[in-house]
Coordinates of C-alpha atoms in Angstrom, one line a residue:
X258 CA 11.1 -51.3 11.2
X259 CA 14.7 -52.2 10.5
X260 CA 17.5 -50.2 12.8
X261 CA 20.6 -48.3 11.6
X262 CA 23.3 -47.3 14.1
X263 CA 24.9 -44.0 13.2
X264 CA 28.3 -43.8 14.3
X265 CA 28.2 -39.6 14.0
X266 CA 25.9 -37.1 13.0
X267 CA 25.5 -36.5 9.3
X268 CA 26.5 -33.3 7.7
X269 CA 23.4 -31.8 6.8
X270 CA 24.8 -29.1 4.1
X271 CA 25.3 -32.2 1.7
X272 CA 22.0 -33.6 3.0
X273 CA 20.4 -30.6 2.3
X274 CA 21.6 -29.9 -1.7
X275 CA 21.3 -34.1 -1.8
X276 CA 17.7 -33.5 -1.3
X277 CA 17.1 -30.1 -3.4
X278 CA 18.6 -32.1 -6.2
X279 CA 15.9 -35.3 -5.8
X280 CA 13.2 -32.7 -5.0
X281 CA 11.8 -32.6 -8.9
X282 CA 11.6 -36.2 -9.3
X283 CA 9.4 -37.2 -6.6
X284 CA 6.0 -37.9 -6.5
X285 CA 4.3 -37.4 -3.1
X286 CA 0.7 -39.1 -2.5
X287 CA -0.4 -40.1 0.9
X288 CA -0.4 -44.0 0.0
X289 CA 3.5 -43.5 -1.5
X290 CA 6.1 -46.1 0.3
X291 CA 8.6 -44.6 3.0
X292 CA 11.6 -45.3 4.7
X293 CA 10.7 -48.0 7.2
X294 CA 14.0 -47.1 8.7
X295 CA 15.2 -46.3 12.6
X296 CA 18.1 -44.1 12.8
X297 CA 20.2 -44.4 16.0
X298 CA 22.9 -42.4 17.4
X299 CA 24.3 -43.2 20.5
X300 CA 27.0 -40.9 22.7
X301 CA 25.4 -37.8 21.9
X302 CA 26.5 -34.5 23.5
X303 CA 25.9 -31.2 23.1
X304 CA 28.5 -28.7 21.8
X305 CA 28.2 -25.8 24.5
X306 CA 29.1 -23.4 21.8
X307 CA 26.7 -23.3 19.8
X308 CA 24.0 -24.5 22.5
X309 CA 24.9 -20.8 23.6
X310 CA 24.1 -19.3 20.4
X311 CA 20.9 -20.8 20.2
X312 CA 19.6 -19.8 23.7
X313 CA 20.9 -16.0 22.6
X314 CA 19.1 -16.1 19.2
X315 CA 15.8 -17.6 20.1
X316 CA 16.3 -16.1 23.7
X317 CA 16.6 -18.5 26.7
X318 CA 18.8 -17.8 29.1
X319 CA 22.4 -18.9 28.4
X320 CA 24.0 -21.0 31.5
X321 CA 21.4 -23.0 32.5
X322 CA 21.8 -26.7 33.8
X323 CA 19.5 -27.6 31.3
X324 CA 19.0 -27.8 27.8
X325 CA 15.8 -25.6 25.8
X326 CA 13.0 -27.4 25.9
X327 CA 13.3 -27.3 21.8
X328 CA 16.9 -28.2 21.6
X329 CA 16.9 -32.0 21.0
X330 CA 14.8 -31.4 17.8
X331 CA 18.4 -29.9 16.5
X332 CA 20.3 -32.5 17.6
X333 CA 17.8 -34.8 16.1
X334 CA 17.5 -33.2 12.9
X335 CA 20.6 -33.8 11.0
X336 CA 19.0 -37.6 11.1
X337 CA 15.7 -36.5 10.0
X338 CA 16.9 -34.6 6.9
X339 CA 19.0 -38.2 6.4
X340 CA 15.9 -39.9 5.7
X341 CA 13.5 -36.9 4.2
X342 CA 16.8 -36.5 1.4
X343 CA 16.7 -40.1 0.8
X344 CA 15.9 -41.3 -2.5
X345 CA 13.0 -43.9 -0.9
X346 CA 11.7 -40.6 1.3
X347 CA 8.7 -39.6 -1.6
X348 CA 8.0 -35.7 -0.8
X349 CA 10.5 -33.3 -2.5
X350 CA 12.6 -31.6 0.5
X351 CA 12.5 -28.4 -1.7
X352 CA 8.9 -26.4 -0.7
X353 CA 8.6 -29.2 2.6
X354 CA 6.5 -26.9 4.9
X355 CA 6.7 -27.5 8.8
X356 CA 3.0 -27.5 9.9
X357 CA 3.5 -28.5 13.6
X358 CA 5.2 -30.0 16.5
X359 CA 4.5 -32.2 19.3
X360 CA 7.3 -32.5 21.8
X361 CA 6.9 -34.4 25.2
X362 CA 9.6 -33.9 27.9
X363 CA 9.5 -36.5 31.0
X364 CA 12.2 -34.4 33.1
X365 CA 15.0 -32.2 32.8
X366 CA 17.5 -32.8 30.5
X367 CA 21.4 -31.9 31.5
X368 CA 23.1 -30.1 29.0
X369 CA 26.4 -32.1 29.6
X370 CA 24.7 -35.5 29.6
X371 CA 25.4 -38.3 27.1
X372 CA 22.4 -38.9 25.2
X373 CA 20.9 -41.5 22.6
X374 CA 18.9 -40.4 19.5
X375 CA 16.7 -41.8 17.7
X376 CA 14.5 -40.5 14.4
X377 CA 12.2 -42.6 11.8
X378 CA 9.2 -41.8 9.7
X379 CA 6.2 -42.5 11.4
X380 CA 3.9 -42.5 7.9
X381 CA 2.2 -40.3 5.2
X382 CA -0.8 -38.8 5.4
X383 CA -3.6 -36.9 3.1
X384 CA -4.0 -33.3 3.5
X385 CA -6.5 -31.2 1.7
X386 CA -3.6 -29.3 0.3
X387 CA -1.2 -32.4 -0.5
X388 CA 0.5 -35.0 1.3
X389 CA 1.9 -34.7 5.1
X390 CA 4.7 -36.5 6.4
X391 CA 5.2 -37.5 10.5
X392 CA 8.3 -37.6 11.6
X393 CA 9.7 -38.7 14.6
X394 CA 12.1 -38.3 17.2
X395 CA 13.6 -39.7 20.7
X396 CA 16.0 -38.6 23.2
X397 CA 17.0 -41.1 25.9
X398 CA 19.3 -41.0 28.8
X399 CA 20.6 -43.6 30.8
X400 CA 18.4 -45.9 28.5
X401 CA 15.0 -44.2 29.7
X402 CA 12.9 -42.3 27.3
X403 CA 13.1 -38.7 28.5
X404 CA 12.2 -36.4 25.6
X405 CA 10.1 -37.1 22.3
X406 CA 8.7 -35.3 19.6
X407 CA 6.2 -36.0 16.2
X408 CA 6.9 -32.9 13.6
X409 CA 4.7 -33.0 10.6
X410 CA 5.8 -32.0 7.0
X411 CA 3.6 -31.0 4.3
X412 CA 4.9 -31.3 0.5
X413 CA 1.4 -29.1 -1.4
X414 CA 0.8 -30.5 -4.4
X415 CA -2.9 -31.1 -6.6
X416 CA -5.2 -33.2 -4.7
X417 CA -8.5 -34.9 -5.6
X418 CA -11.8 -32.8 -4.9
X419 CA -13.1 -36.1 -3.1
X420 CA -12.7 -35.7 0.5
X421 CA -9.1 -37.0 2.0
X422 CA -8.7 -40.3 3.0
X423 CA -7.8 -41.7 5.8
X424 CA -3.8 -42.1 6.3
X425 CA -2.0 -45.3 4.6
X426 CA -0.3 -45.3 7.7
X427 CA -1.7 -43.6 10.9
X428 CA 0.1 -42.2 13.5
X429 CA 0.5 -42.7 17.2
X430 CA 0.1 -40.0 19.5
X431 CA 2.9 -38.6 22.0
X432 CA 2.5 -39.1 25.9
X433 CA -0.2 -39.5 27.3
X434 CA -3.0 -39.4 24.0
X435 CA -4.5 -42.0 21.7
X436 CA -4.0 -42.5 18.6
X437 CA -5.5 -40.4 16.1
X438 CA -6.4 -42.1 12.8
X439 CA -6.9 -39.1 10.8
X440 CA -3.8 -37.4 11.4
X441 CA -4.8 -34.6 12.3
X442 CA -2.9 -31.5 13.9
X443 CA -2.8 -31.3 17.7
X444 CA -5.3 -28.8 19.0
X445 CA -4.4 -25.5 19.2
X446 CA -6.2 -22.2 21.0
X447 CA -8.5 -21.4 17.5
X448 CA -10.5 -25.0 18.2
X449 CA -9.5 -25.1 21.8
X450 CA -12.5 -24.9 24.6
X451 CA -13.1 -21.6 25.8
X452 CA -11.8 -21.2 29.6
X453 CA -11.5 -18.2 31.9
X454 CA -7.7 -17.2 31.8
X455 CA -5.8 -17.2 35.2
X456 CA -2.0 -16.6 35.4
X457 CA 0.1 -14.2 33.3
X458 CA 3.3 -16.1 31.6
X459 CA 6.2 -15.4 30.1
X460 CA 9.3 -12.5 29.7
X461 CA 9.5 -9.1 27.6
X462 CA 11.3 -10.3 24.8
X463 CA 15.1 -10.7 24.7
X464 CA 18.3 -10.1 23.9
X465 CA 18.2 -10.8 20.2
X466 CA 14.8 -8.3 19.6
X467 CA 12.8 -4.9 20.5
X468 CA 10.7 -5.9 22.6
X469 CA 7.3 -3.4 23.9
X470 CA 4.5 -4.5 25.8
X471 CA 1.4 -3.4 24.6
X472 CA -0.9 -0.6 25.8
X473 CA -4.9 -1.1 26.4
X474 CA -6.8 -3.7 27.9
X475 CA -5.6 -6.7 29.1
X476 CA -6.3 -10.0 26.4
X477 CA -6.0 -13.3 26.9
X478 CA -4.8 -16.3 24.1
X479 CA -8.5 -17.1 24.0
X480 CA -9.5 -13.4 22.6
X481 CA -6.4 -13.9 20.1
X482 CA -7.3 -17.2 19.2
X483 CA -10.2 -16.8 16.8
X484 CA -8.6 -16.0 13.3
X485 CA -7.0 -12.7 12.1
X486 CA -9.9 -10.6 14.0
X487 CA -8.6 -11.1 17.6
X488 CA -8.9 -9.2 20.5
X489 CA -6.3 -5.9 21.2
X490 CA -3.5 -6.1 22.3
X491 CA -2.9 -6.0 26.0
X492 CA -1.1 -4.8 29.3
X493 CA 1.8 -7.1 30.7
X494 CA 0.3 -8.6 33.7
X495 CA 1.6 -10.9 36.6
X496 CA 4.9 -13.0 36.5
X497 CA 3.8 -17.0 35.8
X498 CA 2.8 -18.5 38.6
X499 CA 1.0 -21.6 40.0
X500 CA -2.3 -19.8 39.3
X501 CA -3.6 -16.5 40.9
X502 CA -6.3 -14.4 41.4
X503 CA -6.6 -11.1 39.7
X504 CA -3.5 -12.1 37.0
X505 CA -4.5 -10.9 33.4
X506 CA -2.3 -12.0 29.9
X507 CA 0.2 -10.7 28.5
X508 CA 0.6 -9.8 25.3
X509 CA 4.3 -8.5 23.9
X510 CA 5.7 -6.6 20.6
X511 CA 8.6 -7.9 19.4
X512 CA 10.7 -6.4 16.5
X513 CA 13.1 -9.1 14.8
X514 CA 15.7 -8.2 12.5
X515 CA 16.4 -9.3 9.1
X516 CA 19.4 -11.5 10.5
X517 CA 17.4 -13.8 13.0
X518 CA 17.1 -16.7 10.1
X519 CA 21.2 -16.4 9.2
X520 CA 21.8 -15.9 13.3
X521 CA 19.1 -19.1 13.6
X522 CA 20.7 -21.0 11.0
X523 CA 23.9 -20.8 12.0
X524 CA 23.1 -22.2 15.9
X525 CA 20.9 -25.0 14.4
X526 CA 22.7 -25.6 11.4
X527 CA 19.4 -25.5 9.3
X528 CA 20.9 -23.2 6.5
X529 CA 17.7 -23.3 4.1
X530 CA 17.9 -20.2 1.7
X531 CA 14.4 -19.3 2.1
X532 CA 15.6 -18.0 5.7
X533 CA 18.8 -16.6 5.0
X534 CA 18.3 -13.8 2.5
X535 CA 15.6 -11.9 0.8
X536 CA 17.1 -12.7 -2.5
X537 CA 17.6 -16.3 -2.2
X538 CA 13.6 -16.1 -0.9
X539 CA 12.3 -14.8 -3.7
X540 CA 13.6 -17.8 -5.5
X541 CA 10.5 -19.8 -3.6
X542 CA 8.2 -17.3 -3.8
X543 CA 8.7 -15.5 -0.6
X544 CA 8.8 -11.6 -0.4
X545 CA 11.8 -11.8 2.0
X546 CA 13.4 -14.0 4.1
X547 CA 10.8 -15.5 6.3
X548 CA 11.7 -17.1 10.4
X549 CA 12.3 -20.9 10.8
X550 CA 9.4 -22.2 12.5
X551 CA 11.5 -23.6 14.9
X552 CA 12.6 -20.2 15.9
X553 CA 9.2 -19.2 16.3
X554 CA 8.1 -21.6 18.7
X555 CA 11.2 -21.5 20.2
X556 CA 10.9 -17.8 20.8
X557 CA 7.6 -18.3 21.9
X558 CA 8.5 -20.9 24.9
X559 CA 11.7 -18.8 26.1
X560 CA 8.6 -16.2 26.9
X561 CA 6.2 -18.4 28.2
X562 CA 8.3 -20.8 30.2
X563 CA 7.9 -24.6 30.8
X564 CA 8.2 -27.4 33.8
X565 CA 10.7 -30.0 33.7
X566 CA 8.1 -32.7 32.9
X567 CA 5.4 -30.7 30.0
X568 CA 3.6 -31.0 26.7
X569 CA 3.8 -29.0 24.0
X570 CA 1.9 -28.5 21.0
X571 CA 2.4 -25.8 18.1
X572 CA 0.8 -25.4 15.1
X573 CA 2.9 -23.1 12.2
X574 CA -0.3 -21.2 10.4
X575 CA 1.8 -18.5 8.2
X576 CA 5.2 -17.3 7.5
X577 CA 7.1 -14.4 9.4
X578 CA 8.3 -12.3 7.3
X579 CA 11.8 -10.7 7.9
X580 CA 12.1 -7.6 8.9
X581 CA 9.0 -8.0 10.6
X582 CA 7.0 -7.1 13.9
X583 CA 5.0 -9.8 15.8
X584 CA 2.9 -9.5 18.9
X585 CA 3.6 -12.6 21.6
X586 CA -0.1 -13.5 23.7
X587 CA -0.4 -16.0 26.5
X588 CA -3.1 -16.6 29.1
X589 CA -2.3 -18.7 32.1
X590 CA -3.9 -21.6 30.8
X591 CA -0.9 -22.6 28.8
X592 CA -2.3 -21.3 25.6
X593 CA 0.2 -18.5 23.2
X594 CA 0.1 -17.4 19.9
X595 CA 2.0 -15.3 18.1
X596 CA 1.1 -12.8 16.1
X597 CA 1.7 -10.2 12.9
X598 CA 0.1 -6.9 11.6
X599 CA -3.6 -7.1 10.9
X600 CA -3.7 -9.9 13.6
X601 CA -2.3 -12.8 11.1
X602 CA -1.7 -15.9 12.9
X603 CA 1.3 -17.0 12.4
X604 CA 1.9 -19.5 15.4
X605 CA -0.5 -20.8 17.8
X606 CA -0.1 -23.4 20.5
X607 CA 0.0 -24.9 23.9
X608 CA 2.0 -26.3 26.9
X609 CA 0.6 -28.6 29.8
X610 CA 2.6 -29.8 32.5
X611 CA 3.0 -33.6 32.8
X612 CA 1.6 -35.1 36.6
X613 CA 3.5 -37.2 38.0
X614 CA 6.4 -37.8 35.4
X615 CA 9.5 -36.5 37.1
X616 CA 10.7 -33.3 38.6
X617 CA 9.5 -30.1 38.1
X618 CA 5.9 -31.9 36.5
X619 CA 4.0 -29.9 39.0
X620 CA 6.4 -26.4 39.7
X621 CA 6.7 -23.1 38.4
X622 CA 7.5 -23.0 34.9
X623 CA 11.3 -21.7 34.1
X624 CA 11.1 -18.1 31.7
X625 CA 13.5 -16.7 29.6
X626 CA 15.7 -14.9 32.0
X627 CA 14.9 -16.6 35.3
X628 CA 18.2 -16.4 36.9
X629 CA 20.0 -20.5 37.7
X630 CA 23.0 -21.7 38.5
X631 CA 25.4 -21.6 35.7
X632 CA 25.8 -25.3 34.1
X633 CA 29.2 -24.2 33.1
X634 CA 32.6 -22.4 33.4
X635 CA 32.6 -21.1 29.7
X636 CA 29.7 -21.7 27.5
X637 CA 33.2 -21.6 24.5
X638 CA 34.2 -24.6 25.9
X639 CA 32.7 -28.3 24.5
X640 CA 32.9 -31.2 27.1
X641 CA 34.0 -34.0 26.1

């Protein structure tokens, strides 16, 4: 794989219309060439402005030493829309659905550290509604590889009624897992083992959204986990712990607003009009504006909290739909889902701490409004 040293971050509004406008002459197919290309940026740090605006929007709390544990893949993804709006990148950017995310953090990452990134194309892959792309990412500091992530892309298009075949090019698994031949998705809480849930996890909601804990019965992810005819909602239970006796899940309503994808876009710079306005939507077949995926699991981890050193998997199963209502679940096995009316999943997933991998592998996991030290004098200012 050949390397290319970035000197800055591309703009991604050119990248983006670059790639709308090469969207209708490419032909995706699992066995299509890609970019065997590395993309490097060195000297990477993080504007503190709008590092603040993304914990507000997706609700972490603002101040911390530390960045999100989702924050690299926007610092990372003005190089991956690089390659996927390259002319040798063969799925159209336009319709490019997010199906899930892997992300392996090894410690704590400073928020006014100078970081390395790096972001390729790990390979193509069938999918028995079109063609999938992995894409790649790493964050080193000091040289040492302290955050990664795989994010798959699916471009839908007609496929053969055979069964899929095997990847042209199979992917390697993140951290500690094998390689999986077939590509597929990380497991998620609908295939996931059944196990008694422990701990409760996570925060009522944020600044950015109504937030109501549910009435009834307590429900863990497991009870959610089983398709659109889930378990009921549930009672906020116990504050996550190390584990605990008698804890029950939690399961949270959270009303977003029709601005989260115009507030979300702005803080991560992904300004894709299917997430900005209902209009501009319906130009891709959406009823309104629908959430970045990002946002969601983003949303999702500010709740549930995560150690320094942890794994996370997410799967993105449907749109949300803005204006909307969702309902946040997680157990205190790690497992959350979220949500919408009728019980539609919409995102499922998991974290795991990482043994042995750095601080905070084996602690309590930091929540959306756990009160820190603040990182900063002004979170206007950018360090330089």
């Amino acid at each position: 794989m050949d390397t290319v040293t970035l000197t800055a971050a591309p703009a991604l509004g050119p990248l983006l219309a670059r790639g709308a406008l090469r969207s209708p002459f490419k032909r995706p197919a699992p066995d299509a060439a890609f970019p065997r290309t590395r993309l490097v940026l060195s000297g990477v740090r993080v504007d503190l402005t709008r590092l603040a605006a993304y914990e507000r929007v997706c609700g972490f709390p603002t101040g911390e030493l530390d960045l999100p544990v989702t924050y690299p893949h926007v610092l990372g993804f003005p190089l991956a829309m690089r390659l996927m709006s390259g002319r040798d990148f063969p799925l159209p950017l336009l319709g490019l659905v997010h199906t899930s995310i892997e992300i392996v953090r090894r410690a704590a990452l400073p928020a006014d550290a100078e970081y390395e990134l790096s972001v390729f194309v790990e390979g193509l892959a069938a999918h028995r509604r079109g063609t999938e792309a992995t894409v790649g990412t790493c964050l080193r500091l000091g040289g040492d590889l302290v955050w990664e992530s795989r994010s798959t892309y699916l471009a839908r298009h007609g496929t053969a009624s055979a069964p899929a075949p095997a990847p042209a090019h199979p992917p390697t698994r993140l951290g500690r897992h094998k390689p999986n031949p077939h590509g597929a998705p990380p497991r998620t809480p609908e295939d996931a083992p059944p196990e008694r849930a422990a701990s409760a996890s996570g925060r009522g909601g944020g600044p950015e959204d109504d937030t109501r804990r549910k009435d009834g019965p307590a429900a863990s992810v497991a009870e959610w986990g089983g398709g659109p005819e889930g378990g009921t909602g549930g009672k906020g239970g116990a504050e996550y712990g190390a584990g605990g006796e008698g804890a029950v899940g939690v399961v949270v309503e959270w009303g977003l607003g029709g601005d989260v994808g115009r507030r979300y876009g702005a803080a991560s710079g992904d300004r894709n009009p299917i997430h900005l306005h209902p209009l501009t939507a319906r130009l891709f077949g959406f009823p309104r504006a629908i959430a970045h995926g990002m946002w969601t699991v983003a949303r999702c981890l500010a709740a549930h909290g995560t150690p320094d050193a942890t794994e996370v998997r997410a799967r993105f199963q449907a749109p949300v739909l803005l204006p909307g209502t969702v309902t946040y679940s997680a157990d205190g096995n790690g497992r959350f889902a979220l949500r919408g009316s009728g019980g539609r999943l919409h995102v499922s997933g998991e974290v795991r701490p990482l043994s042995g991998t750095g601080p905070g592998s084996a602690g309590v996991p930091r929540r959306a409004g756990q009160a820190t030290d603040s990182r900063r004098n002004s979170p206007s200012t950018e360090r330089s």
